Amino acid sequence: MNQPRSTVDRLLVDESGRRPRADARRNVERLVEAARVAVAETGVGVSAHEIARRAGVGVGTFYRRIPSLEVLLEAVLEEILDEITHLAEQALEDPDPWNGLCVFAAAYVRLRTESCGVSEALGGACGDALAQRLEDLRARIRRLVERAQAVGAMRTDIAWQDVPFLFAAAATGERTLGMQAGSQQWERNLQIVLDGLRPTQPSMLPGTPPA
């Protein structure tokens, strides 16, 4: 998989082909960085004013440098999904299919747990804008699952389509039913899920139970 151009480079495309000024590039870099943090913390409903505030620029600068809020959010989420898909590509290169699947699963669930925006994007909140990238990611998850099944490391009665839902279920909030999540709660959830995919004995769970 070829690495795509950075979000900053894509947003700085000038129809005249002129090289953007250094200050323009710095502003776009700050806006992209602020957008990634804001999307992680608050999701895809973040406003242009909030991103500009986090970047330390005025909202006027935002709209001079960025075509629209929607374009920026789409570009940021595309970059994040490209990174997740690249992680899946790396996992497919692991000579141990089960280990490759587990390593990818941990990265995938961690991102869903830590980033509200990633979770929303993977859940389809952005509609058709990210459809091709989601399709590319689905194709790689299918290959990861089929590799593990082919060597007998994973139950064959489970469809590959089940796996993204199981990984999403492992992501968790801090509280439920009045209980506080234990240490490494999502890792515990994921280990239980992974053990359920195996045709062998369960593993020792990380962290502590909820309180």
Short mmCIF file of C-alpha atoms in Angstrom, two decimals:
data_model
loop_
_atom_site.label_atom_id
_atom_site.label_comp_id
_atom_site.label_asym_id
_atom_site.label_seq_id
_atom_site.Cartn_x
_atom_site.Cartn_y
_atom_site.Cartn_z
CA MET A 1 0.00 0.00 0.00
CA ASN A 2 1.52 3.33 -1.03
CA GLN A 3 1.58 5.99 1.63
CA PRO A 4 -0.76 8.86 0.62
CA ARG A 5 0.20 12.51 0.75
CA SER A 6 -0.16 14.12 4.16
CA THR A 7 -3.34 15.95 5.05
CA VAL A 8 -1.41 19.23 5.13
CA ASP A 9 -0.07 18.73 1.60
CA ARG A 10 -3.51 17.86 0.27
CA LEU A 11 -5.10 20.95 1.82
CA LEU A 12 -2.33 23.18 0.48
CA VAL A 13 -2.90 22.29 -3.17
CA ASP A 14 -2.96 25.50 -5.17
CA GLU A 15 -4.65 25.44 -8.59
CA SER A 16 -1.94 27.78 -9.89
CA GLY A 17 0.76 25.32 -8.81
CA ARG A 18 2.48 27.99 -6.71
CA ARG A 19 4.37 26.97 -3.59
CA PRO A 20 2.46 28.16 -0.49
CA ARG A 21 4.13 30.65 1.84
CA ALA A 22 5.79 29.27 4.95
CA ASP A 23 3.33 31.04 7.27
CA ALA A 24 0.40 29.55 5.35
CA ARG A 25 1.83 26.07 5.76
CA ARG A 26 2.42 26.61 9.48
CA ASN A 27 -1.18 27.74 9.95
CA VAL A 28 -2.54 24.72 8.10
CA GLU A 29 -0.28 22.40 10.10
CA ARG A 30 -1.60 23.91 13.34
CA LEU A 31 -5.19 23.61 12.15
CA VAL A 32 -4.78 19.96 11.13
CA GLU A 33 -3.11 19.08 14.43
CA ALA A 34 -5.82 20.90 16.39
CA ALA A 35 -8.53 19.20 14.34
CA ARG A 36 -7.11 15.73 15.07
CA VAL A 37 -7.06 16.42 18.81
CA ALA A 38 -10.53 17.99 18.80
CA VAL A 39 -12.01 15.14 16.76
CA ALA A 40 -10.48 12.60 19.15
CA GLU A 41 -11.91 14.37 22.19
CA THR A 42 -15.31 15.56 20.99
CA GLY A 43 -16.07 13.72 17.73
CA VAL A 44 -17.02 14.82 14.24
CA GLY A 45 -19.42 17.48 15.54
CA VAL A 46 -16.54 19.80 16.48
CA SER A 47 -16.86 23.39 15.20
CA ALA A 48 -14.50 25.51 13.12
CA HIS A 49 -14.34 28.03 15.98
CA GLU A 50 -13.18 25.32 18.39
CA ILE A 51 -10.50 24.06 16.00
CA ALA A 52 -9.27 27.61 15.35
CA ARG A 53 -9.15 28.32 19.08
CA ARG A 54 -7.10 25.19 19.73
CA ALA A 55 -4.76 26.09 16.85
CA GLY A 56 -4.25 29.61 18.20
CA VAL A 57 -5.54 31.32 15.06
CA GLY A 58 -8.63 33.35 14.23
CA VAL A 59 -11.62 31.77 12.54
CA GLY A 60 -10.93 34.12 9.60
CA THR A 61 -7.53 32.46 9.16
CA PHE A 62 -9.26 29.09 9.31
CA TYR A 63 -11.48 29.91 6.34
CA ARG A 64 -8.67 31.59 4.40
CA ARG A 65 -6.53 28.46 4.64
CA ILE A 66 -9.18 25.70 4.69
CA PRO A 67 -11.89 25.33 2.01
CA SER A 68 -14.51 24.35 4.63
CA LEU A 69 -14.89 22.62 7.98
CA GLU A 70 -16.27 19.55 6.20
CA VAL A 71 -13.22 19.32 3.94
CA LEU A 72 -10.86 19.54 6.92
CA LEU A 73 -12.71 16.91 8.96
CA GLU A 74 -12.93 14.57 5.97
CA ALA A 75 -9.21 14.99 5.27
CA VAL A 76 -8.28 14.35 8.91
CA LEU A 77 -10.48 11.24 9.15
CA GLU A 78 -9.16 9.95 5.81
CA GLU A 79 -5.62 10.30 7.15
CA ILE A 80 -6.51 8.41 10.34
CA LEU A 81 -8.25 5.63 8.40
CA ASP A 82 -5.24 5.38 6.07
CA GLU A 83 -3.06 4.89 9.15
CA ILE A 84 -5.37 2.14 10.48
CA THR A 85 -5.37 0.43 7.08
CA HIS A 86 -1.57 0.63 7.03
CA LEU A 87 -1.53 -1.12 10.42
CA ALA A 88 -3.67 -3.87 8.90
CA GLU A 89 -1.21 -4.17 6.00
CA GLN A 90 1.67 -4.57 8.47
CA ALA A 91 -0.31 -7.22 10.35
CA LEU A 92 -0.82 -9.15 7.11
CA GLU A 93 2.97 -9.33 6.73
CA ASP A 94 3.36 -11.09 10.10
CA PRO A 95 4.44 -14.70 9.47
CA ASP A 96 2.21 -15.75 12.39
CA PRO A 97 -1.38 -15.09 11.22
CA TRP A 98 -2.84 -15.23 14.73
CA ASN A 99 -0.27 -12.82 16.14
CA GLY A 100 -0.85 -10.46 13.22
CA LEU A 101 -4.59 -10.46 13.91
CA CYS A 102 -4.07 -9.87 17.64
CA VAL A 103 -1.60 -7.01 17.13
CA PHE A 104 -3.98 -5.30 14.71
CA ALA A 105 -6.95 -5.91 17.01
CA ALA A 106 -5.18 -4.20 19.92
CA ALA A 107 -4.32 -1.14 17.82
CA TYR A 108 -7.82 -0.98 16.33
CA VAL A 109 -9.66 -1.22 19.66
CA ARG A 110 -7.27 1.24 21.33
CA LEU A 111 -8.03 3.82 18.64
CA ARG A 112 -11.77 3.26 18.98
CA THR A 113 -11.49 3.62 22.75
CA GLU A 114 -9.25 6.68 22.81
CA SER A 115 -10.76 8.67 19.91
CA CYS A 116 -14.42 9.62 19.79
CA GLY A 117 -13.99 10.73 16.17
CA VAL A 118 -12.40 7.47 15.04
CA SER A 119 -15.19 5.49 16.66
CA GLU A 120 -17.81 7.63 14.93
CA ALA A 121 -16.06 7.39 11.57
CA LEU A 122 -15.72 3.61 11.81
CA GLY A 123 -19.38 3.48 12.77
CA GLY A 124 -20.33 5.21 9.52
CA ALA A 125 -21.05 8.69 10.90
CA CYS A 126 -19.51 10.36 7.84
CA GLY A 127 -21.64 8.57 5.27
CA ASP A 128 -20.31 8.16 1.74
CA ALA A 129 -17.31 10.45 2.28
CA LEU A 130 -15.22 7.61 3.75
CA ALA A 131 -16.91 4.70 1.97
CA GLN A 132 -13.90 3.62 -0.11
CA ARG A 133 -11.52 3.73 2.85
CA LEU A 134 -13.91 1.70 4.98
CA GLU A 135 -14.19 -0.83 2.14
CA ASP A 136 -10.38 -1.07 1.95
CA LEU A 137 -10.20 -1.64 5.71
CA ARG A 138 -12.92 -4.30 5.58
CA ALA A 139 -11.01 -6.15 2.87
CA ARG A 140 -7.87 -6.29 5.02
CA ILE A 141 -9.73 -7.41 8.13
CA ARG A 142 -11.26 -10.20 6.05
CA ARG A 143 -7.79 -11.31 4.93
CA LEU A 144 -6.49 -11.22 8.51
CA VAL A 145 -9.36 -13.42 9.66
CA GLU A 146 -9.08 -15.86 6.76
CA ARG A 147 -5.30 -16.25 7.30
CA ALA A 148 -5.85 -17.12 10.97
CA GLN A 149 -8.60 -19.59 10.10
CA ALA A 150 -6.51 -21.22 7.36
CA VAL A 151 -3.80 -22.25 9.87
CA GLY A 152 -6.28 -23.48 12.47
CA ALA A 153 -5.61 -20.59 14.87
CA MET A 154 -9.21 -19.32 14.78
CA ARG A 155 -12.63 -20.94 14.84
CA THR A 156 -13.99 -21.43 11.34
CA ASP A 157 -17.65 -21.15 12.38
CA ILE A 158 -17.20 -17.40 12.87
CA ALA A 159 -17.72 -15.20 9.80
CA TRP A 160 -15.15 -12.51 9.14
CA GLN A 161 -18.01 -10.01 9.23
CA ASP A 162 -18.54 -10.86 12.92
CA VAL A 163 -15.04 -9.72 13.82
CA PRO A 164 -15.36 -5.92 13.36
CA PHE A 165 -18.47 -5.99 15.57
CA LEU A 166 -16.65 -8.03 18.22
CA PHE A 167 -13.70 -5.63 18.18
CA ALA A 168 -16.06 -2.65 18.45
CA ALA A 169 -17.77 -4.32 21.43
CA ALA A 170 -14.41 -4.54 23.22
CA ALA A 171 -14.09 -0.74 23.24
CA THR A 172 -15.59 0.65 26.42
CA GLY A 173 -16.49 3.74 28.38
CA GLU A 174 -15.33 4.47 31.90
CA ARG A 175 -18.57 3.53 33.66
CA THR A 176 -21.56 1.21 33.27
CA LEU A 177 -24.36 0.21 35.67
CA GLY A 178 -22.75 2.34 38.37
CA MET A 179 -19.44 0.46 38.11
CA GLN A 180 -16.06 1.96 37.30
CA ALA A 181 -14.03 0.27 34.55
CA GLY A 182 -11.04 -1.67 35.83
CA SER A 183 -7.47 -0.96 34.86
CA GLN A 184 -6.83 -1.91 31.24
CA GLN A 185 -10.55 -2.57 30.82
CA TRP A 186 -10.57 -2.53 27.03
CA GLU A 187 -7.55 -4.86 26.99
CA ARG A 188 -9.47 -7.28 29.24
CA ASN A 189 -12.52 -7.05 27.00
CA LEU A 190 -10.42 -7.66 23.90
CA GLN A 191 -8.62 -10.64 25.42
CA ILE A 192 -11.97 -12.23 26.23
CA VAL A 193 -13.10 -11.61 22.64
CA LEU A 194 -9.87 -13.05 21.20
CA ASP A 195 -10.09 -16.12 23.44
CA GLY A 196 -13.64 -16.61 22.18
CA LEU A 197 -12.26 -16.72 18.63
CA ARG A 198 -9.71 -19.40 19.49
CA PRO A 199 -10.31 -23.15 19.36
CA THR A 200 -8.02 -23.56 22.42
CA GLN A 201 -7.72 -22.67 26.11
CA PRO A 202 -8.22 -19.06 27.30
CA SER A 203 -5.38 -16.69 28.18
CA MET A 204 -4.69 -14.88 31.46
CA LEU A 205 -6.58 -11.58 31.54
CA PRO A 206 -4.67 -8.29 31.88
CA GLY A 207 -5.49 -5.62 34.46
CA THR A 208 -8.14 -5.77 37.18
CA PRO A 209 -11.90 -6.34 37.09
CA PRO A 210 -14.37 -3.45 37.24
CA ALA A 211 -15.28 -2.08 40.67
#
